[in-house]
CSV table of C-alpha atoms and ligand atoms in Angstrom, one decimal:
chain,number,residue,atom,x,y,z
A,1,UNK,CA,-1.4,14.7,-10.7
A,2,UNK,CA,2.3,13.7,-10.4
A,3,UNK,CA,2.8,10.0,-9.8
A,4,UNK,CA,6.1,8.2,-9.2
A,5,UNK,CA,6.8,4.6,-8.4
A,6,UNK,CA,10.2,4.4,-6.6
A,7,UNK,CA,12.2,1.2,-6.0
A,8,UNK,CA,13.9,1.4,-2.6
A,9,UNK,CA,16.0,-0.8,-0.3
A,10,UNK,CA,17.1,-4.4,-0.4
A,11,UNK,CA,13.7,-6.1,-0.3
A,12,UNK,CA,12.3,-5.0,-3.7
A,13,UNK,CA,10.0,-2.4,-2.0
A,14,UNK,CA,8.2,0.2,-3.9
A,15,UNK,CA,7.3,3.6,-2.3
A,16,UNK,CA,5.2,6.1,-4.2
A,17,UNK,CA,4.9,9.8,-4.5
A,18,UNK,CA,1.6,11.3,-5.4
A,19,UNK,CA,1.8,15.1,-5.9
A,20,UNK,CA,-0.5,18.0,-6.9
A,21,UNK,CA,-0.4,21.7,-6.5
A,22,UNK,CA,3.0,21.7,-4.9
A,23,UNK,CA,2.1,19.1,-2.2
A,24,UNK,CA,3.1,15.5,-2.0
A,25,UNK,CA,2.0,12.4,-0.2
A,26,UNK,CA,4.6,9.6,0.2
A,27,UNK,CA,3.1,6.0,0.4
A,28,UNK,CA,5.3,3.7,2.5
A,29,UNK,CA,8.6,4.7,4.0
A,30,UNK,CA,10.8,1.6,4.6
A,31,UNK,CA,14.1,2.9,3.2
A,32,UNK,CA,16.2,5.7,1.8
A,33,UNK,CA,14.3,8.8,2.9
A,34,UNK,CA,16.8,11.2,1.2
A,35,UNK,CA,15.9,9.6,-2.2
A,36,UNK,CA,12.2,10.3,-1.6
A,37,UNK,CA,12.9,13.8,-0.4
A,38,UNK,CA,15.1,14.4,-3.5
A,39,UNK,CA,12.5,13.2,-6.0
A,40,UNK,CA,9.8,15.3,-4.4
A,41,UNK,CA,12.1,18.4,-4.4
A,42,UNK,CA,12.9,17.8,-8.1
A,43,UNK,CA,9.1,18.0,-8.8
A,44,UNK,CA,8.8,21.1,-6.6
A,45,UNK,CA,6.6,19.2,-4.2
A,46,UNK,CA,6.6,19.5,-0.4
A,47,UNK,CA,6.0,16.3,1.4
A,48,UNK,CA,3.0,16.9,3.7
A,49,UNK,CA,1.7,13.4,4.4
A,50,UNK,CA,3.0,9.9,4.7
A,51,UNK,CA,0.5,7.0,4.3
A,52,UNK,CA,1.6,3.6,5.5
A,53,UNK,CA,-0.2,0.7,3.8
A,54,UNK,CA,0.5,-1.6,6.7
A,55,UNK,CA,2.7,-2.2,9.8
A,56,UNK,CA,5.6,-4.3,8.4
A,57,UNK,CA,9.0,-2.8,9.0
A,58,UNK,CA,10.1,-2.8,5.4
A,59,UNK,CA,7.2,-0.3,4.8
A,60,UNK,CA,7.4,1.8,8.0
A,61,UNK,CA,10.8,1.7,9.6
A,62,UNK,CA,11.8,5.1,8.0
A,63,UNK,CA,8.5,6.8,8.5
A,64,UNK,CA,9.7,8.5,11.7
A,65,UNK,CA,12.8,9.8,10.0
A,66,UNK,CA,10.9,11.0,6.9
A,67,UNK,CA,8.1,12.6,8.9
A,68,UNK,CA,10.6,14.4,11.1
A,69,UNK,CA,12.8,15.6,8.1
A,70,UNK,CA,9.8,16.7,6.1
A,71,UNK,CA,7.5,17.8,8.9
A,72,UNK,CA,4.9,15.5,7.6
A,73,UNK,CA,2.0,13.7,9.3
A,74,UNK,CA,1.7,9.9,9.3
A,75,UNK,CA,-1.5,8.2,8.3
A,76,UNK,CA,-2.3,4.6,8.8
A,77,UNK,CA,-5.2,2.2,9.5
A,78,UNK,CA,-6.4,2.1,13.1
A,79,UNK,CA,-6.1,-1.8,13.1
A,80,UNK,CA,-2.3,-1.6,12.6
A,81,UNK,CA,-1.8,1.4,14.8
A,82,UNK,CA,-0.1,-0.4,17.8
A,83,UNK,CA,2.6,-1.8,15.6
A,84,UNK,CA,3.1,1.4,13.6
A,85,UNK,CA,3.2,3.6,16.7
A,86,UNK,CA,6.1,1.6,18.0
A,87,UNK,CA,8.1,2.6,14.8
A,88,UNK,CA,7.1,6.3,15.2
A,89,UNK,CA,9.4,7.4,18.1
A,90,UNK,CA,9.3,11.1,17.6
A,91,UNK,CA,6.3,12.3,19.8
A,92,UNK,CA,6.0,15.5,17.7
A,93,UNK,CA,5.0,13.6,14.6
A,94,UNK,CA,1.3,14.1,14.0
A,95,UNK,CA,-0.6,10.8,13.7
A,96,UNK,CA,-3.9,10.3,11.9
A,97,UNK,CA,-5.7,6.9,12.1
A,98,UNK,CA,-7.7,5.8,9.1
A,99,UNK,CA,-10.8,3.8,8.5
A,100,UNK,CA,-12.3,2.2,5.4
A,101,UNK,CA,-13.6,4.8,2.9
A,102,UNK,CA,-11.7,7.7,4.4
A,103,UNK,CA,-10.4,10.3,1.9
A,104,UNK,CA,-7.0,11.9,2.0
A,105,UNK,CA,-6.3,15.0,-0.1
A,106,UNK,CA,-3.1,16.1,-1.8
A,107,UNK,CA,-3.6,19.3,-3.7
A,108,UNK,CA,-6.8,18.7,-5.6
A,109,UNK,CA,-6.4,14.9,-5.7
A,110,UNK,CA,-8.5,12.7,-3.5
A,111,UNK,CA,-7.1,9.4,-2.3
A,112,UNK,CA,-9.6,6.9,-1.1
A,113,UNK,CA,-8.8,4.4,1.6
A,114,UNK,CA,-9.9,0.8,1.0
A,115,UNK,CA,-9.4,-1.4,4.1
A,116,UNK,CA,-8.0,-4.8,2.9
A,117,UNK,CA,-7.1,-6.9,5.9
A,118,UNK,CA,-5.5,-10.3,5.5
A,119,UNK,CA,-1.8,-9.7,5.2
A,120,UNK,CA,-2.1,-7.6,8.4
A,121,UNK,CA,-5.3,-6.6,10.2
A,122,UNK,CA,-4.9,-2.9,9.2
A,123,UNK,CA,-3.7,-3.3,5.6
A,124,UNK,CA,-5.1,-0.7,3.2
A,125,UNK,CA,-5.1,-0.1,-0.5
A,126,UNK,CA,-5.3,3.5,-1.8
A,127,UNK,CA,-7.2,4.6,-4.9
A,128,UNK,CA,-6.0,7.8,-6.5
A,129,UNK,CA,-7.7,8.5,-9.9
A,130,UNK,CA,-7.2,5.3,-11.9
A,131,UNK,CA,-4.3,4.1,-9.8
A,132,UNK,CA,-4.7,1.6,-7.0
A,133,UNK,CA,-1.8,1.2,-4.6
A,134,UNK,CA,-2.1,-2.2,-3.2
A,135,UNK,CA,0.6,-2.5,-0.5
A,136,UNK,CA,1.2,-6.1,0.3
A,137,UNK,CA,-2.4,-7.1,-0.4
A,138,UNK,CA,-2.0,-7.7,-4.1
A,139,UNK,CA,1.2,-8.1,-6.1
A,140,UNK,CA,1.6,-8.6,-9.9
A,141,UNK,CA,0.6,-12.3,-10.2
A,142,UNK,CA,0.9,-12.9,-6.5
A,143,UNK,CA,-0.6,-11.8,-3.1
A,144,UNK,CA,0.8,-11.0,0.3
A,145,UNK,CA,1.6,-13.7,2.8
A,146,UNK,CA,-1.0,-14.7,5.3
A,147,UNK,CA,1.2,-16.8,7.6
A,148,UNK,CA,2.9,-13.9,9.4
A,149,UNK,CA,1.5,-12.6,12.8
A,150,UNK,CA,-1.9,-10.9,12.2
A,151,UNK,CA,-2.3,-12.6,8.8
A,152,UNK,CA,-5.6,-14.2,7.9
A,153,UNK,CA,-6.2,-16.0,4.7
A,154,UNK,CA,-10.0,-15.8,4.9
A,155,UNK,CA,-9.9,-12.1,5.3
A,156,UNK,CA,-7.4,-11.7,2.5
A,157,UNK,CA,-9.8,-13.6,0.2
A,158,UNK,CA,-12.6,-11.2,1.1
A,159,UNK,CA,-10.3,-8.2,0.6
A,160,UNK,CA,-9.4,-9.5,-2.9
A,161,UNK,CA,-13.1,-9.9,-3.7
A,162,UNK,CA,-13.5,-6.2,-2.8
A,163,UNK,CA,-10.7,-5.2,-5.2
A,164,UNK,CA,-12.2,-7.4,-8.0
A,165,UNK,CA,-15.2,-5.0,-8.0
A,166,UNK,CA,-13.1,-2.2,-9.2
A,167,UNK,CA,-13.0,-1.3,-12.9
A,168,UNK,CA,-10.7,-3.6,-15.0
A,169,UNK,CA,-8.8,-0.5,-16.3
A,170,UNK,CA,-7.7,0.5,-12.8
A,171,UNK,CA,-3.9,0.2,-12.6
A,172,UNK,CA,-2.4,-1.9,-9.8
A,173,UNK,CA,0.8,-0.6,-8.1
A,174,UNK,CA,2.1,-3.1,-5.5
A,175,UNK,CA,4.2,-2.6,-2.5
A,176,UNK,CA,7.0,-4.9,-3.9
A,177,UNK,CA,8.5,-5.4,-7.3
A,178,UNK,CA,7.8,-9.2,-7.3
A,179,UNK,CA,6.3,-9.5,-10.8
A,180,UNK,CA,7.7,-9.7,-14.3
A,181,UNK,CA,6.4,-6.1,-14.7
A,182,UNK,CA,6.3,-3.4,-12.0
A,183,UNK,CA,2.6,-2.6,-12.3
A,184,UNK,CA,-0.5,-4.2,-13.8
A,185,UNK,CA,-4.2,-3.6,-14.0
A,186,UNK,CA,-7.2,-5.1,-12.2
A,187,UNK,CA,-8.3,-6.7,-15.5
A,188,UNK,CA,-4.8,-8.1,-16.1
A,189,UNK,CA,-4.6,-9.6,-12.6
A,190,UNK,CA,-8.1,-11.2,-13.2
A,191,UNK,CA,-6.6,-13.0,-16.2
A,192,UNK,CA,-3.2,-14.0,-14.9
A,193,UNK,CA,-3.0,-13.9,-11.1
A,194,UNK,CA,-3.9,-17.4,-9.9
A,195,UNK,CA,-4.9,-16.1,-6.4
A,196,UNK,CA,-6.9,-13.2,-7.7
A,197,UNK,CA,-8.7,-15.6,-10.1
A,198,UNK,CA,-10.0,-17.8,-7.3
A,199,UNK,CA,-13.8,-17.6,-7.0
A,200,UNK,CA,-14.3,-19.5,-3.8
A,201,UNK,CA,-12.5,-19.6,-0.4
A,202,UNK,CA,-12.0,-23.3,-0.8
A,203,UNK,CA,-10.2,-22.8,-4.1
A,204,UNK,CA,-8.1,-20.0,-2.6
A,205,UNK,CA,-7.2,-22.1,0.5
A,206,UNK,CA,-6.2,-25.0,-1.7
A,207,UNK,CA,-3.9,-22.8,-3.7
A,208,UNK,CA,-2.3,-21.6,-0.5
A,209,UNK,CA,-1.8,-25.2,0.5
A,210,UNK,CA,-4.0,-24.9,3.5
A,211,UNK,CA,-5.9,-28.2,2.9
B,301,LIG,FE1,4.2,-6.8,4.4
């Protein structure tokens, strides 16, 4: 498996390329499509699929352009589909709606979809081997905002509990470069991320300043 974390655009976004057997999946497409295409080409990978972790513009606004240039299909969770469809203007781009536990293949690599609502209703994390791409659900020592339209702090808390069940050695690759280090592990976040450490909803809401 080829795996690349790519810093793009003015908002500290990360996109990712997961490749195998000459094929690539791009995760999130907010900025600089030529950079993504160039990195894939250097690895002799053809971009076949684009997975969008959620509907916010800094993750999806270039999905249409990238899908058109690469002739790739766009995958996203059904609960964010109305917002994402608005960003996908080219009617010939193939759209595939995802659900929790779906599997997407690139070469021989299977990527598992974990529905993690809270930042947006259709937010997803993606598990590829020992790497978890967390979008704006979980950052290094932080979490995604819940005060934007569609945000829900109680749901984000439940989503984080889901992620806590994963093995401590699973590596965490966030949708933004907001931490002191660009990626972490589930075990590391359990130790240092104050939001991820919360064991009750009350504690979590307190930390968010909701009481
Ligand atoms: Fe976001």
